[in-house]
Amino acid sequence: MGKVYLVGAGPGAVDLMTLRGARILASADIVFYDALVGNELLSLAPRAIHVPVGKRSGIASTDQRIINRCLVTAARHHQCVVRLKGGDPMVFGRAQEELDALSAAGIDTEVVPGITTALAASAQVKIALTRRGTSRSIIFATPAIGDGEADSDWAAAIKSQSTVALYMGLNQAERLVQSMKFHGVPGNTPVLVMENVSTPDARQMVTTLSELPEANNWRHDGPVMVLIGRVFDRMVQTEAVELLEALPG
Ligand SMILES: C[S@@+](CC[C@H](N)C(=O)[O-])C[C@H]1O[C@@H](n2cnc3c(N)ncnc32)[C@H](O)[C@@H]1O
């Protein structure tokens, strides 16, 4: 019986993966990887069979049971099985389902952490998510589909000095803004929308909560993170000044 390693690939840049993760990849026999994991990272596992299991490879996210079964079967045939997940494997990555299925099958596991996108985003824009005097906590959240009430906790947190990092949040921008306003979050709260964090294709847009629905028109192909909080106030101000300076006359 082999061992299954759940390895965090980090946010995208290959050199943001941990040394431990890279070492395990080098000796992997088979790697099951997410859609957001790039070829450069896979090249760290030269002797392994590479199996895509992300949404974009045709397996819907709801087919988690198929992935679980693949991992169990692979561990019965290979010594070193890697499940390579974007960012940190334990953050919105269905790691628990996989660990539970492997444990139920009596298979040994190990988790190797990775840099989660929110922290790489903070580094990229050089804004501390816990800036002293402005934010006292960070919330990693994902919008509850169709349930504004479930957003109330972190809406309250934004009002009382928290920074919220929203995973998988942009496509619900309109509902999100309505829900935030319903819970009393000011419309001028700064919002930072970031695509392809840590990669050469990185792009970002600074806006406010009221204007966030317009971000829906912001064309993007890559993964997008939405960050909300007063720590980004200065970025909104800087952008406003730049816009003014660019005006003719
Ligand atoms: C299923 S979650 C996985 C999160 C991952 N485990 C982590 O710790 O970053 C996928 C979401 O993470 C965010 N994400 C992942 N990589 C990203 C990147 N490089 N740039 C922007 N957002 C990213 C997007 O919101 C995407 O929809």
PDB file of C-alpha atoms and ligand atoms in Angstrom:
ATOM      1  CA  MET A   1       0.000   0.000   0.000  1.00  0.00           C
ATOM      2  CA  GLY A   2       1.362   3.404  -0.967  1.00  0.00           C
ATOM      3  CA  LYS A   3       1.003   6.782   0.697  1.00  0.00           C
ATOM      4  CA  VAL A   4      -1.014   9.741  -0.568  1.00  0.00           C
ATOM      5  CA  TYR A   5       0.385  13.263  -0.203  1.00  0.00           C
ATOM      6  CA  LEU A   6      -1.966  16.233  -0.452  1.00  0.00           C
ATOM      7  CA  VAL A   7       0.424  18.911  -1.634  1.00  0.00           C
ATOM      8  CA  GLY A   8      -0.214  22.656  -1.854  1.00  0.00           C
ATOM      9  CA  ALA A   9       0.955  23.984  -5.209  1.00  0.00           C
ATOM     10  CA  GLY A  10       0.839  27.608  -4.054  1.00  0.00           C
ATOM     11  CA  PRO A  11      -0.951  30.375  -5.947  1.00  0.00           C
ATOM     12  CA  GLY A  12       0.659  29.838  -9.364  1.00  0.00           C
ATOM     13  CA  ALA A  13       4.331  30.877  -9.457  1.00  0.00           C
ATOM     14  CA  VAL A  14       6.328  27.668  -9.389  1.00  0.00           C
ATOM     15  CA  ASP A  15       8.883  29.015  -6.896  1.00  0.00           C
ATOM     16  CA  LEU A  16       6.153  29.746  -4.361  1.00  0.00           C
ATOM     17  CA  MET A  17       5.753  26.050  -3.696  1.00  0.00           C
ATOM     18  CA  THR A  18       7.436  24.642  -0.601  1.00  0.00           C
ATOM     19  CA  LEU A  19      10.709  22.708  -0.838  1.00  0.00           C
ATOM     20  CA  ARG A  20       8.979  19.776   0.824  1.00  0.00           C
ATOM     21  CA  GLY A  21       6.259  19.771  -1.827  1.00  0.00           C
ATOM     22  CA  ALA A  22       8.834  19.899  -4.631  1.00  0.00           C
ATOM     23  CA  ARG A  23      10.828  17.038  -3.064  1.00  0.00           C
ATOM     24  CA  ILE A  24       7.739  14.837  -2.841  1.00  0.00           C
ATOM     25  CA  LEU A  25       6.770  15.675  -6.432  1.00  0.00           C
ATOM     26  CA  ALA A  26      10.246  14.623  -7.602  1.00  0.00           C
ATOM     27  CA  SER A  27       9.676  11.112  -6.290  1.00  0.00           C
ATOM     28  CA  ALA A  28       5.976  10.838  -7.186  1.00  0.00           C
ATOM     29  CA  ASP A  29       4.724   7.844  -9.189  1.00  0.00           C
ATOM     30  CA  ILE A  30       1.397   9.435 -10.067  1.00  0.00           C
ATOM     31  CA  VAL A  31       0.063  13.004  -9.672  1.00  0.00           C
ATOM     32  CA  PHE A  32      -3.618  13.972  -9.674  1.00  0.00           C
ATOM     33  CA  TYR A  33      -3.709  17.707 -10.286  1.00  0.00           C
ATOM     34  CA  ASP A  34      -6.217  20.573 -10.241  1.00  0.00           C
ATOM     35  CA  ALA A  35      -7.088  22.785 -13.207  1.00  0.00           C
ATOM     36  CA  LEU A  36      -5.145  25.712 -11.744  1.00  0.00           C
ATOM     37  CA  VAL A  37      -1.876  23.784 -11.589  1.00  0.00           C
ATOM     38  CA  GLY A  38       0.399  24.747 -14.496  1.00  0.00           C
ATOM     39  CA  ASN A  39       2.789  22.668 -16.613  1.00  0.00           C
ATOM     40  CA  GLU A  40       5.839  24.194 -15.003  1.00  0.00           C
ATOM     41  CA  LEU A  41       4.832  22.709 -11.660  1.00  0.00           C
ATOM     42  CA  LEU A  42       4.070  19.344 -13.220  1.00  0.00           C
ATOM     43  CA  SER A  43       7.573  19.261 -14.657  1.00  0.00           C
ATOM     44  CA  LEU A  44       8.755  18.886 -11.053  1.00  0.00           C
ATOM     45  CA  ALA A  45       7.318  15.349 -11.215  1.00  0.00           C
ATOM     46  CA  PRO A  46       9.192  14.000 -14.278  1.00  0.00           C
ATOM     47  CA  ARG A  47       8.795  10.294 -13.541  1.00  0.00           C
ATOM     48  CA  ALA A  48       5.125  10.450 -12.579  1.00  0.00           C
ATOM     49  CA  ILE A  49       1.938   9.776 -14.520  1.00  0.00           C
ATOM     50  CA  HIS A  50       0.030  13.097 -14.670  1.00  0.00           C
ATOM     51  CA  VAL A  51      -3.760  12.898 -14.288  1.00  0.00           C
ATOM     52  CA  PRO A  52      -5.920  16.068 -14.548  1.00  0.00           C
ATOM     53  CA  VAL A  53      -8.910  15.980 -12.194  1.00  0.00           C
ATOM     54  CA  GLY A  54      -9.956  19.645 -12.144  1.00  0.00           C
ATOM     55  CA  LYS A  55     -13.236  21.088 -13.379  1.00  0.00           C
ATOM     56  CA  ARG A  56     -11.683  22.129 -16.671  1.00  0.00           C
ATOM     57  CA  SER A  57     -10.643  18.551 -17.402  1.00  0.00           C
ATOM     58  CA  GLY A  58     -14.304  17.569 -17.553  1.00  0.00           C
ATOM     59  CA  ILE A  59     -14.792  16.206 -14.042  1.00  0.00           C
ATOM     60  CA  ALA A  60     -17.413  18.364 -12.359  1.00  0.00           C
ATOM     61  CA  SER A  61     -16.604  19.524  -8.862  1.00  0.00           C
ATOM     62  CA  THR A  62     -19.515  17.432  -7.607  1.00  0.00           C
ATOM     63  CA  ASP A  63     -17.777  14.284  -8.778  1.00  0.00           C
ATOM     64  CA  GLN A  64     -15.519  14.367  -5.779  1.00  0.00           C
ATOM     65  CA  ARG A  65     -16.341  10.709  -5.126  1.00  0.00           C
ATOM     66  CA  ILE A  66     -14.649   9.757  -8.409  1.00  0.00           C
ATOM     67  CA  ILE A  67     -11.494  11.602  -7.348  1.00  0.00           C
ATOM     68  CA  ASN A  68     -11.598   9.898  -3.942  1.00  0.00           C
ATOM     69  CA  ARG A  69     -11.887   6.507  -5.604  1.00  0.00           C
ATOM     70  CA  CYS A  70      -8.992   7.300  -7.994  1.00  0.00           C
ATOM     71  CA  LEU A  71      -6.766   8.182  -5.030  1.00  0.00           C
ATOM     72  CA  VAL A  72      -7.623   4.994  -3.159  1.00  0.00           C
ATOM     73  CA  THR A  73      -7.024   2.836  -6.246  1.00  0.00           C
ATOM     74  CA  ALA A  74      -3.758   4.629  -7.055  1.00  0.00           C
ATOM     75  CA  ALA A  75      -2.461   4.043  -3.527  1.00  0.00           C
ATOM     76  CA  ARG A  76      -3.038   0.310  -4.027  1.00  0.00           C
ATOM     77  CA  HIS A  77      -0.772   0.312  -7.084  1.00  0.00           C
ATOM     78  CA  HIS A  78       1.843   3.007  -6.425  1.00  0.00           C
ATOM     79  CA  GLN A  79       4.179   3.897  -3.555  1.00  0.00           C
ATOM     80  CA  CYS A  80       4.030   7.683  -3.844  1.00  0.00           C
ATOM     81  CA  VAL A  81       0.727   9.245  -4.894  1.00  0.00           C
ATOM     82  CA  VAL A  82       0.420  13.048  -5.006  1.00  0.00           C
ATOM     83  CA  ARG A  83      -2.799  15.021  -4.978  1.00  0.00           C
ATOM     84  CA  LEU A  84      -1.598  18.470  -6.116  1.00  0.00           C
ATOM     85  CA  LYS A  85      -3.950  21.313  -5.226  1.00  0.00           C
ATOM     86  CA  GLY A  86      -3.783  25.047  -5.932  1.00  0.00           C
ATOM     87  CA  GLY A  87      -2.810  27.335  -3.057  1.00  0.00           C
ATOM     88  CA  ASP A  88      -3.092  25.579   0.287  1.00  0.00           C
ATOM     89  CA  PRO A  89      -4.763  22.180   0.023  1.00  0.00           C
ATOM     90  CA  MET A  90      -6.842  22.764   3.183  1.00  0.00           C
ATOM     91  CA  VAL A  91      -8.367  26.077   2.028  1.00  0.00           C
ATOM     92  CA  PHE A  92     -11.528  25.571  -0.055  1.00  0.00           C
ATOM     93  CA  GLY A  93      -9.964  22.521  -1.614  1.00  0.00           C
ATOM     94  CA  ARG A  94     -12.173  19.588  -0.566  1.00  0.00           C
ATOM     95  CA  ALA A  95      -9.136  18.162   1.196  1.00  0.00           C
ATOM     96  CA  GLN A  96     -11.208  16.859   4.073  1.00  0.00           C
ATOM     97  CA  GLU A  97     -13.353  14.649   1.823  1.00  0.00           C
ATOM     98  CA  GLU A  98     -10.226  13.141   0.308  1.00  0.00           C
ATOM     99  CA  LEU A  99      -8.505  12.607   3.659  1.00  0.00           C
ATOM    100  CA  ASP A 100     -11.642  10.974   5.095  1.00  0.00           C
ATOM    101  CA  ALA A 101     -12.019   8.636   2.104  1.00  0.00           C
ATOM    102  CA  LEU A 102      -8.341   7.638   2.283  1.00  0.00           C
ATOM    103  CA  SER A 103      -8.480   7.119   6.021  1.00  0.00           C
ATOM    104  CA  ALA A 104     -11.615   4.950   5.654  1.00  0.00           C
ATOM    105  CA  ALA A 105      -9.683   2.806   3.135  1.00  0.00           C
ATOM    106  CA  GLY A 106      -6.797   2.472   5.604  1.00  0.00           C
ATOM    107  CA  ILE A 107      -4.369   4.476   3.456  1.00  0.00           C
ATOM    108  CA  ASP A 108      -1.582   6.545   4.980  1.00  0.00           C
ATOM    109  CA  THR A 109      -1.678  10.274   4.163  1.00  0.00           C
ATOM    110  CA  GLU A 110       0.356  13.441   4.653  1.00  0.00           C
ATOM    111  CA  VAL A 111      -0.588  17.071   3.991  1.00  0.00           C
ATOM    112  CA  VAL A 112       1.985  19.569   2.727  1.00  0.00           C
ATOM    113  CA  PRO A 113       0.781  23.161   3.148  1.00  0.00           C
ATOM    114  CA  GLY A 114       0.981  25.765   0.415  1.00  0.00           C
ATOM    115  CA  ILE A 115       0.701  29.533   0.176  1.00  0.00           C
ATOM    116  CA  THR A 116      -2.953  30.391  -0.091  1.00  0.00           C
ATOM    117  CA  THR A 117      -3.939  32.964  -2.724  1.00  0.00           C
ATOM    118  CA  ALA A 118      -5.010  35.649  -0.263  1.00  0.00           C
ATOM    119  CA  LEU A 119      -1.522  35.830   1.233  1.00  0.00           C
ATOM    120  CA  ALA A 120       0.181  35.887  -2.161  1.00  0.00           C
ATOM    121  CA  ALA A 121      -2.223  38.670  -3.179  1.00  0.00           C
ATOM    122  CA  SER A 122      -1.261  40.694  -0.107  1.00  0.00           C
ATOM    123  CA  ALA A 123       2.428  40.278  -0.973  1.00  0.00           C
ATOM    124  CA  GLN A 124       1.836  41.257  -4.595  1.00  0.00           C
ATOM    125  CA  VAL A 125       0.164  44.586  -3.782  1.00  0.00           C
ATOM    126  CA  LYS A 126       2.348  45.185  -0.714  1.00  0.00           C
ATOM    127  CA  ILE A 127      -0.650  45.833   1.515  1.00  0.00           C
ATOM    128  CA  ALA A 128      -0.702  44.083   4.890  1.00  0.00           C
ATOM    129  CA  LEU A 129      -4.100  42.471   5.424  1.00  0.00           C
ATOM    130  CA  THR A 130      -3.705  43.144   9.148  1.00  0.00           C
ATOM    131  CA  ARG A 131      -2.427  46.707   8.875  1.00  0.00           C
ATOM    132  CA  ARG A 132      -2.143  48.088  12.417  1.00  0.00           C
ATOM    133  CA  GLY A 133      -5.009  50.382  13.362  1.00  0.00           C
ATOM    134  CA  THR A 134      -7.092  49.397  10.318  1.00  0.00           C
ATOM    135  CA  SER A 135      -7.642  45.645  10.332  1.00  0.00           C
ATOM    136  CA  ARG A 136      -7.444  43.233  13.211  1.00  0.00           C
ATOM    137  CA  SER A 137      -8.334  40.000  11.453  1.00  0.00           C
ATOM    138  CA  ILE A 138      -8.471  38.246   8.088  1.00  0.00           C
ATOM    139  CA  ILE A 139     -11.425  36.181   6.976  1.00  0.00           C
ATOM    140  CA  PHE A 140     -11.082  33.591   4.231  1.00  0.00           C
ATOM    141  CA  ALA A 141     -14.594  33.238   2.845  1.00  0.00           C
ATOM    142  CA  THR A 142     -16.587  32.154  -0.154  1.00  0.00           C
ATOM    143  CA  PRO A 143     -20.026  33.614  -0.862  1.00  0.00           C
ATOM    144  CA  ALA A 144     -22.915  31.383   0.142  1.00  0.00           C
ATOM    145  CA  ILE A 145     -24.870  30.707  -3.041  1.00  0.00           C
ATOM    146  CA  GLY A 146     -28.266  32.409  -2.883  1.00  0.00           C
ATOM    147  CA  ASP A 147     -28.167  32.852   0.883  1.00  0.00           C
ATOM    148  CA  GLY A 148     -27.497  36.447   1.919  1.00  0.00           C
ATOM    149  CA  GLU A 149     -28.106  35.623   5.572  1.00  0.00           C
ATOM    150  CA  ALA A 150     -25.022  33.386   5.593  1.00  0.00           C
ATOM    151  CA  ASP A 151     -22.872  36.397   4.612  1.00  0.00           C
ATOM    152  CA  SER A 152     -23.913  38.362   7.699  1.00  0.00           C
ATOM    153  CA  ASP A 153     -20.992  37.193   9.842  1.00  0.00           C
ATOM    154  CA  TRP A 154     -18.270  38.504   7.615  1.00  0.00           C
ATOM    155  CA  ALA A 155     -20.314  41.568   6.659  1.00  0.00           C
ATOM    156  CA  ALA A 156     -20.283  42.416  10.359  1.00  0.00           C
ATOM    157  CA  ALA A 157     -16.569  41.678  10.463  1.00  0.00           C
ATOM    158  CA  ILE A 158     -15.804  44.148   7.644  1.00  0.00           C
ATOM    159  CA  LYS A 159     -17.645  46.836   9.614  1.00  0.00           C
ATOM    160  CA  SER A 160     -15.570  46.071  12.689  1.00  0.00           C
ATOM    161  CA  GLN A 161     -12.097  46.207  11.134  1.00  0.00           C
ATOM    162  CA  SER A 162     -11.552  42.953   9.277  1.00  0.00           C
ATOM    163  CA  THR A 163     -10.225  42.204   5.820  1.00  0.00           C
ATOM    164  CA  VAL A 164     -12.181  39.635   3.838  1.00  0.00           C
ATOM    165  CA  ALA A 165     -10.552  37.494   1.148  1.00  0.00           C
ATOM    166  CA  LEU A 166     -13.254  36.040  -1.057  1.00  0.00           C
ATOM    167  CA  TYR A 167     -12.470  32.872  -2.969  1.00  0.00           C
ATOM    168  CA  MET A 168     -14.704  32.107  -5.968  1.00  0.00           C
ATOM    169  CA  GLY A 169     -16.549  35.379  -5.365  1.00  0.00           C
ATOM    170  CA  LEU A 170     -16.548  37.476  -8.532  1.00  0.00           C
ATOM    171  CA  ASN A 171     -19.377  35.774 -10.406  1.00  0.00           C
ATOM    172  CA  GLN A 172     -21.708  36.563  -7.526  1.00  0.00           C
ATOM    173  CA  ALA A 173     -20.697  40.214  -7.342  1.00  0.00           C
ATOM    174  CA  GLU A 174     -24.155  41.684  -7.769  1.00  0.00           C
ATOM    175  CA  ARG A 175     -25.845  39.550  -5.131  1.00  0.00           C
ATOM    176  CA  LEU A 176     -22.868  40.034  -2.868  1.00  0.00           C
ATOM    177  CA  VAL A 177     -23.068  43.809  -2.992  1.00  0.00           C
ATOM    178  CA  GLN A 178     -26.794  43.768  -2.252  1.00  0.00           C
ATOM    179  CA  SER A 179     -26.202  41.459   0.669  1.00  0.00           C
ATOM    180  CA  MET A 180     -23.310  43.590   2.020  1.00  0.00           C
ATOM    181  CA  LYS A 181     -25.378  46.759   1.784  1.00  0.00           C
ATOM    182  CA  PHE A 182     -28.315  45.022   3.464  1.00  0.00           C
ATOM    183  CA  HIS A 183     -25.988  44.176   6.331  1.00  0.00           C
ATOM    184  CA  GLY A 184     -24.837  47.796   6.549  1.00  0.00           C
ATOM    185  CA  VAL A 185     -21.383  47.677   4.937  1.00  0.00           C
ATOM    186  CA  PRO A 186     -20.685  51.162   3.465  1.00  0.00           C
ATOM    187  CA  GLY A 187     -20.758  51.365  -0.340  1.00  0.00           C
ATOM    188  CA  ASN A 188     -17.391  53.144  -0.386  1.00  0.00           C
ATOM    189  CA  THR A 189     -15.587  50.191   1.219  1.00  0.00           C
ATOM    190  CA  PRO A 190     -12.544  49.459  -0.977  1.00  0.00           C
ATOM    191  CA  VAL A 191     -12.489  46.274  -3.034  1.00  0.00           C
ATOM    192  CA  LEU A 192      -9.504  44.789  -4.813  1.00  0.00           C
ATOM    193  CA  VAL A 193     -10.121  42.294  -7.628  1.00  0.00           C
ATOM    194  CA  MET A 194      -7.054  40.241  -8.575  1.00  0.00           C
ATOM    195  CA  GLU A 195      -6.611  37.734 -11.388  1.00  0.00           C
ATOM    196  CA  ASN A 196      -3.812  35.177 -11.791  1.00  0.00           C
ATOM    197  CA  VAL A 197      -2.084  36.257  -8.594  1.00  0.00           C
ATOM    198  CA  SER A 198       1.683  35.640  -8.539  1.00  0.00           C
ATOM    199  CA  THR A 199       1.983  34.816 -12.252  1.00  0.00           C
ATOM    200  CA  PRO A 200       3.226  36.918 -15.216  1.00  0.00           C
ATOM    201  CA  ASP A 201      -0.441  37.222 -16.328  1.00  0.00           C
ATOM    202  CA  ALA A 202      -1.449  38.911 -13.069  1.00  0.00           C
ATOM    203  CA  ARG A 203      -3.977  41.760 -13.384  1.00  0.00           C
ATOM    204  CA  GLN A 204      -5.814  43.790 -10.797  1.00  0.00           C
ATOM    205  CA  MET A 205      -8.574  46.330 -10.460  1.00  0.00           C
ATOM    206  CA  VAL A 206      -9.266  48.623  -7.527  1.00  0.00           C
ATOM    207  CA  THR A 207     -12.880  49.573  -6.948  1.00  0.00           C
ATOM    208  CA  THR A 208     -15.475  50.073  -4.229  1.00  0.00           C
ATOM    209  CA  LEU A 209     -18.283  47.868  -3.023  1.00  0.00           C
ATOM    210  CA  SER A 210     -20.920  49.966  -4.839  1.00  0.00           C
ATOM    211  CA  GLU A 211     -19.049  49.659  -8.116  1.00  0.00           C
ATOM    212  CA  LEU A 212     -18.148  46.011  -7.792  1.00  0.00           C
ATOM    213  CA  PRO A 213     -21.003  44.718 -10.021  1.00  0.00           C
ATOM    214  CA  GLU A 214     -19.276  46.492 -12.925  1.00  0.00           C
ATOM    215  CA  ALA A 215     -16.357  44.164 -12.330  1.00  0.00           C
ATOM    216  CA  ASN A 216     -18.589  41.469 -13.786  1.00  0.00           C
ATOM    217  CA  ASN A 217     -17.847  43.057 -17.153  1.00  0.00           C
ATOM    218  CA  TRP A 218     -14.149  42.727 -16.436  1.00  0.00           C
ATOM    219  CA  ARG A 219     -13.087  39.999 -18.864  1.00  0.00           C
ATOM    220  CA  HIS A 220     -10.903  37.378 -17.292  1.00  0.00           C
ATOM    221  CA  ASP A 221      -9.758  33.868 -18.151  1.00  0.00           C
ATOM    222  CA  GLY A 222      -7.839  33.058 -15.003  1.00  0.00           C
ATOM    223  CA  PRO A 223      -8.862  32.575 -11.374  1.00  0.00           C
ATOM    224  CA  VAL A 224      -9.967  35.717  -9.553  1.00  0.00           C
ATOM    225  CA  MET A 225      -9.812  36.698  -5.913  1.00  0.00           C
ATOM    226  CA  VAL A 226     -11.867  39.509  -4.376  1.00  0.00           C
ATOM    227  CA  LEU A 227     -10.475  41.278  -1.317  1.00  0.00           C
ATOM    228  CA  ILE A 228     -12.601  43.696   0.720  1.00  0.00           C
ATOM    229  CA  GLY A 229     -11.553  46.033   3.499  1.00  0.00           C
ATOM    230  CA  ARG A 230     -10.309  49.412   4.637  1.00  0.00           C
ATOM    231  CA  VAL A 231      -6.670  48.331   4.274  1.00  0.00           C
ATOM    232  CA  PHE A 232      -7.094  49.039   0.537  1.00  0.00           C
ATOM    233  CA  ASP A 233      -8.262  52.648   1.101  1.00  0.00           C
ATOM    234  CA  ARG A 234      -4.926  54.026  -0.057  1.00  0.00           C
ATOM    235  CA  MET A 235      -5.099  52.075  -3.331  1.00  0.00           C
ATOM    236  CA  VAL A 236      -8.521  53.592  -4.122  1.00  0.00           C
ATOM    237  CA  GLN A 237      -7.182  57.083  -3.351  1.00  0.00           C
ATOM    238  CA  THR A 238      -4.049  56.557  -5.451  1.00  0.00           C
ATOM    239  CA  GLU A 239      -6.120  55.396  -8.384  1.00  0.00           C
ATOM    240  CA  ALA A 240      -8.443  58.402  -8.085  1.00  0.00           C
ATOM    241  CA  VAL A 241      -5.427  60.753  -8.139  1.00  0.00           C
ATOM    242  CA  GLU A 242      -3.979  58.961 -11.183  1.00  0.00           C
ATOM    243  CA  LEU A 243      -7.317  59.269 -12.998  1.00  0.00           C
ATOM    244  CA  LEU A 244      -7.493  62.992 -12.217  1.00  0.00           C
ATOM    245  CA  GLU A 245      -3.932  63.526 -13.423  1.00  0.00           C
ATOM    246  CA  ALA A 246      -4.731  61.722 -16.672  1.00  0.00           C
ATOM    247  CA  LEU A 247      -7.631  64.101 -17.423  1.00  0.00           C
ATOM    248  CA  PRO A 248      -6.875  66.594 -20.226  1.00  0.00           C
ATOM    249  CA  GLY A 249      -6.121  70.144 -19.081  1.00  0.00           C
TER     250      GLY A 249
HETATM  251  C1  LIG B   1     -11.310  26.074  -5.062  1.00  0.00           C
HETATM  252  S1  LIG B   1     -10.556  27.579  -4.549  1.00  0.00           S
HETATM  253  C2  LIG B   1      -8.997  26.949  -4.076  1.00  0.00           C
HETATM  254  C3  LIG B   1      -8.195  27.901  -3.231  1.00  0.00           C
HETATM  255  C4  LIG B   1      -6.796  27.406  -2.935  1.00  0.00           C
HETATM  256  N1  LIG B   1      -6.817  26.191  -2.179  1.00  0.00           N
HETATM  257  C5  LIG B   1      -5.949  28.454  -2.201  1.00  0.00           C
HETATM  258  O1  LIG B   1      -5.560  28.221  -1.058  1.00  0.00           O
HETATM  259  O2  LIG B   1      -5.681  29.518  -2.796  1.00  0.00           O
HETATM  260  C6  LIG B   1     -10.248  28.340  -6.105  1.00  0.00           C
HETATM  261  C7  LIG B   1     -10.362  29.854  -6.020  1.00  0.00           C
HETATM  262  O3  LIG B   1      -9.172  30.372  -5.443  1.00  0.00           O
HETATM  263  C8  LIG B   1      -8.876  31.621  -6.017  1.00  0.00           C
HETATM  264  N2  LIG B   1      -7.575  31.517  -6.693  1.00  0.00           N
HETATM  265  C9  LIG B   1      -6.783  30.443  -6.789  1.00  0.00           C
HETATM  266  N3  LIG B   1      -5.617  30.749  -7.416  1.00  0.00           N
HETATM  267  C10 LIG B   1      -5.696  32.057  -7.736  1.00  0.00           C
HETATM  268  C11 LIG B   1      -4.817  32.977  -8.389  1.00  0.00           C
HETATM  269  N4  LIG B   1      -3.599  32.624  -8.798  1.00  0.00           N
HETATM  270  N5  LIG B   1      -5.243  34.255  -8.544  1.00  0.00           N
HETATM  271  C12 LIG B   1      -6.457  34.664  -8.116  1.00  0.00           C
HETATM  272  N6  LIG B   1      -7.318  33.843  -7.471  1.00  0.00           N
HETATM  273  C13 LIG B   1      -6.950  32.562  -7.281  1.00  0.00           C
HETATM  274  C14 LIG B   1     -10.023  31.942  -6.995  1.00  0.00           C
HETATM  275  O4  LIG B   1     -10.998  32.669  -6.279  1.00  0.00           O
HETATM  276  C15 LIG B   1     -10.504  30.550  -7.330  1.00  0.00           C
HETATM  277  O5  LIG B   1     -11.841  30.581  -7.797  1.00  0.00           O
END
